[in-house]
Amino acid sequence: MNEPPRQPFTLAVFTKNRVNPAYDAARLAVDRVAAEAGARTVHYVPAMPDHVGEQKALVAEALASRPDAVLFNPTDDVALEEDVARISAAGLPVAVFINRMNVPVLTFVGSDDVRVGETIARALFQGLGGTGKVVALDGTPGARTARDRTEGLRRALAESPGIELVGSRIGYLQEIPARKAMGELLHGHPQIDGVWTANDVMAFGALSALQEAGRTATVVGINGLPAAIGYIERGIMLASVDFSAFNIAAIATQAVLRHLAGQPVPSEIMVPAELIDRSNCHRWKVPFAQRPIPNWADFVR
């Protein structure tokens, strides 16, 4: 007797919000990789951006539907530990991506966020000629990526005696809160030469606040979003870093599919993140929908 054909694998995909284009790119990458493999995806996204309670409820909803594997980007890397542990205890392979978690999973896929934060800080300081007053827009405290990027900023500051950090605010990795936070910094500091931000959408908020205040400053971000590439090309932003949620999510999806096919997967996969400035920004002008899916062998040896 012939066995019935195996139904397509179902992947439960958790991302933090729908307000950051980086997560749109991540979901697109997951869908493209899954479609090529004949798998289906179900996306679980909090209606309120980065809401821990909503993501916890979505975990229960996903577990009830019994997917074959889970791709998980936590709203809070500590608060969601018990929830990810529940997923693993149910026998489901989990690939945590972008935000590292201290809980056993199949694999983590991300970039070195300390180095990312330090790289963009050094680009900013170099753009200021090694001297000046700067402010920082930090990310959500519950995001490991944000905490690590801020650590990178601290390391760069420790080696840059001509740069003074005169203030910082939390911009929650979102544009509107970042615009408000930047407005507060502008009100409190008559001289701001540079703005370090933990992601591009906060850089956009900072630029809006600067424009509203009739002031200028050198602004940098992280993610390499299409809008940031346009700003860099036109000289509105100095630089960004290609912390590619698209590539990271694509590799994470390949990882769980390989595992489901009985193939080995490393416990950690680090995706390089390159500095983007006017000298090379043309390489990132391709829309995400037209970008090639990254090759597994280029990241896993």
Coordinates of C-alpha atoms in Angstrom, one line a residue:
M1 CA 0.0 0.0 0.0
N2 CA 1.3 3.4 -0.9
E3 CA 1.7 6.0 1.9
P4 CA -0.4 9.1 1.6
P5 CA 1.6 12.1 0.3
R6 CA 3.1 14.3 3.0
Q7 CA 1.2 17.6 3.5
P8 CA 3.2 20.7 3.0
F9 CA 5.2 21.8 6.0
T10 CA 3.6 24.8 7.9
L11 CA 5.9 27.4 9.5
A12 CA 4.6 29.7 12.3
V13 CA 6.4 33.0 11.9
F14 CA 6.6 35.5 14.8
T15 CA 7.7 39.1 14.2
K16 CA 7.5 42.1 16.4
N17 CA 5.4 44.6 14.5
R18 CA 4.1 45.9 11.2
V19 CA 5.5 49.5 11.6
N20 CA 9.1 48.8 10.8
P21 CA 9.8 48.0 7.1
A22 CA 12.7 45.7 8.2
Y23 CA 10.0 43.2 9.4
D24 CA 8.1 43.5 6.2
A25 CA 11.3 42.5 4.5
A26 CA 11.8 39.6 6.9
R27 CA 8.2 38.3 6.3
L28 CA 8.7 38.6 2.6
A29 CA 11.9 36.6 2.8
V30 CA 10.3 33.8 4.8
D31 CA 7.4 33.6 2.4
R32 CA 9.7 33.4 -0.6
V33 CA 11.9 30.7 0.8
A34 CA 8.9 28.7 2.0
A35 CA 7.1 29.0 -1.3
E36 CA 10.2 27.7 -3.2
A37 CA 10.2 24.7 -0.8
G38 CA 6.5 24.0 -1.1
A39 CA 5.9 25.0 2.5
R40 CA 3.2 27.4 3.8
T41 CA 3.6 30.2 6.4
V42 CA 1.3 31.6 9.0
H43 CA 2.3 35.0 10.4
Y44 CA 1.8 36.0 14.0
V45 CA 2.3 39.7 14.6
P46 CA 1.1 41.8 17.6
A47 CA -1.5 44.4 16.7
M48 CA 0.2 46.8 19.1
P49 CA 3.8 47.0 18.1
D50 CA 6.2 45.1 20.2
H51 CA 3.5 44.1 22.7
V52 CA 4.8 41.3 25.0
G53 CA 1.4 40.2 26.2
E54 CA 0.0 40.0 22.7
Q55 CA 3.0 37.9 21.5
K56 CA 2.5 35.5 24.4
A57 CA -1.1 35.1 23.4
L58 CA -0.1 34.5 19.8
V59 CA 2.3 31.7 21.0
A60 CA -0.7 29.9 22.6
E61 CA -2.6 30.3 19.4
A62 CA 0.2 28.9 17.3
L63 CA 0.7 25.9 19.5
A64 CA -3.0 25.1 19.2
S65 CA -2.6 25.0 15.4
R66 CA 0.3 22.5 15.6
P67 CA 2.8 23.9 13.0
D68 CA 5.8 21.9 11.9
A69 CA 8.4 24.5 12.9
V70 CA 8.6 28.0 14.3
L71 CA 10.6 31.1 13.4
F72 CA 10.6 33.4 16.3
N73 CA 11.6 37.1 16.7
P74 CA 10.8 38.0 20.3
T75 CA 9.3 41.3 21.4
D76 CA 11.4 40.9 24.6
D77 CA 14.2 38.4 24.7
V78 CA 13.8 37.7 28.5
A79 CA 10.0 38.0 28.9
L80 CA 9.4 35.4 26.1
E81 CA 11.9 32.8 27.3
E82 CA 9.2 30.6 28.9
D83 CA 7.1 30.8 25.8
V84 CA 9.8 29.7 23.5
A85 CA 10.6 26.9 26.0
R86 CA 7.0 25.8 25.7
I87 CA 7.3 25.7 21.9
S88 CA 10.4 23.5 22.2
A89 CA 8.8 21.3 24.8
A90 CA 6.0 20.6 22.4
G91 CA 8.6 19.0 20.1
L92 CA 8.7 21.9 17.5
P93 CA 12.0 23.1 16.1
V94 CA 12.5 26.8 16.7
A95 CA 14.8 29.2 14.9
V96 CA 15.2 32.4 16.8
F97 CA 16.2 35.3 14.5
I98 CA 17.4 38.9 14.8
N99 CA 17.1 39.1 18.6
R100 CA 19.2 36.4 20.5
M101 CA 17.6 34.6 23.4
N102 CA 19.1 32.7 26.3
V103 CA 16.9 29.6 25.8
P104 CA 17.8 26.3 24.0
V105 CA 16.5 26.3 20.4
L106 CA 17.4 24.7 17.1
T107 CA 19.4 27.7 16.0
F108 CA 19.9 31.5 16.3
V109 CA 20.4 33.5 13.1
G110 CA 21.5 37.1 13.4
S111 CA 24.4 39.5 13.3
D112 CA 27.0 40.8 15.7
D113 CA 25.0 43.8 17.1
V114 CA 27.8 45.1 19.3
R115 CA 30.0 45.4 16.2
V116 CA 27.1 46.9 14.2
G117 CA 26.5 49.6 16.8
E118 CA 30.3 50.3 17.0
T119 CA 30.7 50.4 13.2
I120 CA 28.0 53.0 12.6
A121 CA 29.3 55.0 15.6
R122 CA 32.8 55.1 14.1
A123 CA 31.3 56.2 10.8
L124 CA 29.5 59.0 12.5
F125 CA 32.6 60.2 14.5
Q126 CA 34.7 60.0 11.4
G127 CA 32.1 62.0 9.5
L128 CA 32.3 64.7 12.2
G129 CA 36.1 64.9 11.8
G130 CA 36.6 63.3 15.2
T131 CA 35.1 66.1 17.3
G132 CA 31.6 67.2 18.2
K133 CA 28.6 66.8 20.4
V134 CA 26.4 63.8 19.7
V135 CA 23.1 62.4 21.0
A136 CA 21.8 58.8 20.8
L137 CA 18.4 57.3 20.2
D138 CA 18.5 53.9 21.8
G139 CA 16.1 51.1 21.0
T140 CA 13.6 49.2 23.1
P141 CA 15.3 48.0 26.4
G142 CA 13.6 44.6 25.9
A143 CA 15.3 44.1 22.5
R144 CA 18.7 42.4 22.8
T145 CA 19.7 43.9 19.4
A146 CA 19.2 47.4 20.8
R147 CA 21.1 46.8 24.1
D148 CA 24.0 45.3 22.1
R149 CA 24.1 48.2 19.6
T150 CA 24.2 50.7 22.5
E151 CA 27.2 48.7 23.9
G152 CA 28.9 49.1 20.6
L153 CA 28.3 52.9 20.8
R154 CA 29.9 53.0 24.2
R155 CA 32.9 51.1 23.0
A156 CA 33.4 53.6 20.1
L157 CA 32.9 56.6 22.5
A158 CA 35.6 55.2 24.8
E159 CA 38.1 55.4 22.0
S160 CA 37.0 58.8 20.7
P161 CA 38.1 61.5 23.1
G162 CA 37.0 64.3 20.8
I163 CA 33.3 63.2 20.8
E164 CA 31.0 64.1 23.6
L165 CA 27.7 62.2 24.2
V166 CA 25.5 65.0 25.5
G167 CA 22.2 63.1 25.8
S168 CA 20.3 60.0 24.9
R169 CA 16.6 58.9 24.8
I170 CA 14.8 55.7 24.1
G171 CA 13.1 55.8 20.6
Y172 CA 11.6 52.3 20.9
L173 CA 12.9 51.4 17.4
Q174 CA 10.0 53.3 15.9
E175 CA 9.7 56.5 13.9
I176 CA 7.1 58.5 15.9
P177 CA 8.6 57.8 19.4
A178 CA 12.0 58.6 18.0
R179 CA 10.8 61.9 16.5
K180 CA 9.4 62.9 19.9
A181 CA 12.6 61.8 21.7
M182 CA 14.7 63.8 19.3
G183 CA 12.5 66.8 19.8
E184 CA 13.2 66.6 23.5
L185 CA 17.0 66.3 22.9
L186 CA 16.9 69.3 20.6
H187 CA 15.0 71.4 23.2
G188 CA 17.6 70.5 25.8
H189 CA 20.8 70.9 23.8
P190 CA 21.5 74.0 21.7
Q191 CA 24.4 72.2 20.0
I192 CA 24.0 68.7 18.5
D193 CA 26.5 67.9 15.8
G194 CA 25.6 64.2 15.3
V195 CA 22.8 61.7 15.9
W196 CA 23.5 58.0 16.5
T197 CA 20.3 55.9 16.1
A198 CA 19.9 52.1 16.7
N199 CA 17.9 51.7 13.5
D200 CA 16.9 53.5 10.3
V201 CA 13.3 54.2 11.3
M202 CA 14.5 56.1 14.3
A203 CA 16.9 58.0 12.1
F204 CA 13.9 59.0 10.0
G205 CA 12.2 60.3 13.2
A206 CA 15.3 62.2 14.1
L207 CA 15.4 63.8 10.6
S208 CA 11.8 64.9 10.9
A209 CA 12.5 66.5 14.3
L210 CA 15.5 68.3 13.0
Q211 CA 13.5 69.7 10.1
E212 CA 10.7 70.8 12.4
A213 CA 13.2 72.6 14.6
G214 CA 15.0 74.2 11.7
R215 CA 18.3 72.6 12.7
T216 CA 20.8 70.3 11.1
A217 CA 23.0 67.4 12.3
T218 CA 24.8 64.4 10.8
V219 CA 22.5 61.4 11.2
V220 CA 23.2 57.6 11.0
G221 CA 21.1 54.5 11.2
I222 CA 21.1 50.8 11.0
N223 CA 19.2 48.3 8.7
G224 CA 19.9 49.6 5.2
L225 CA 16.2 50.2 4.5
P226 CA 15.4 51.5 1.0
A227 CA 14.4 54.9 2.3
A228 CA 17.7 55.2 4.1
I229 CA 19.6 54.3 1.0
G230 CA 17.8 57.1 -0.8
Y231 CA 18.7 59.5 2.0
I232 CA 22.4 58.4 1.9
E233 CA 22.5 58.9 -1.8
R234 CA 21.2 62.4 -1.5
G235 CA 23.4 63.3 1.5
I236 CA 20.5 63.6 4.0
M237 CA 21.9 60.7 6.1
L238 CA 25.6 59.9 6.4
A239 CA 25.4 56.1 6.6
S240 CA 23.6 53.0 7.7
V241 CA 24.6 49.3 8.3
D242 CA 23.3 46.4 6.3
F243 CA 21.8 44.6 9.3
S244 CA 19.6 42.7 6.8
A245 CA 16.4 41.3 8.3
F246 CA 15.7 40.0 4.8
N247 CA 18.9 37.9 4.7
I248 CA 18.6 36.8 8.3
A249 CA 15.0 35.7 8.0
A250 CA 15.7 33.8 4.7
I251 CA 18.6 31.9 6.3
A252 CA 16.5 31.1 9.4
T253 CA 13.8 29.7 7.2
Q254 CA 16.3 27.6 5.3
A255 CA 17.5 26.3 8.6
V256 CA 14.2 25.0 9.8
L257 CA 13.4 23.5 6.4
R258 CA 16.7 21.7 6.4
H259 CA 16.1 20.4 9.8
L260 CA 12.6 19.1 8.8
A261 CA 14.3 17.4 5.9
G262 CA 16.7 15.6 8.2
Q263 CA 19.8 17.8 7.4
P264 CA 22.2 19.2 9.9
V265 CA 21.8 22.8 11.1
P266 CA 24.4 24.7 13.2
S267 CA 23.3 26.2 16.6
E268 CA 24.3 29.7 15.5
I269 CA 24.5 31.4 12.1
M270 CA 26.0 34.9 11.9
V271 CA 25.1 37.1 8.9
P272 CA 27.7 39.8 8.1
A273 CA 26.6 43.4 8.3
E274 CA 28.4 45.9 6.0
L275 CA 28.7 49.7 6.4
I276 CA 26.6 51.6 3.8
D277 CA 27.6 55.1 2.7
R278 CA 27.6 57.2 -0.5
S279 CA 30.6 55.2 -1.9
N280 CA 28.6 51.9 -2.1
C281 CA 24.9 52.6 -1.5
H282 CA 24.0 51.9 -5.1
R283 CA 24.4 48.2 -4.3
W284 CA 21.4 48.3 -2.0
K285 CA 19.0 50.1 -4.4
V286 CA 17.4 46.8 -5.5
P287 CA 13.8 46.5 -4.0
F288 CA 13.5 43.6 -1.5
A289 CA 11.0 41.8 -3.8
Q290 CA 13.7 41.7 -6.5
R291 CA 16.6 40.7 -4.3
P292 CA 18.0 37.2 -4.6
I293 CA 17.5 34.7 -1.8
P294 CA 20.8 34.3 0.0
N295 CA 22.7 31.1 -0.6
W296 CA 22.9 28.8 2.4
A297 CA 26.5 27.8 1.5
D298 CA 27.6 31.5 1.6
F299 CA 26.8 31.7 5.3
V300 CA 27.2 28.2 6.6
R301 CA 30.4 26.3 5.9

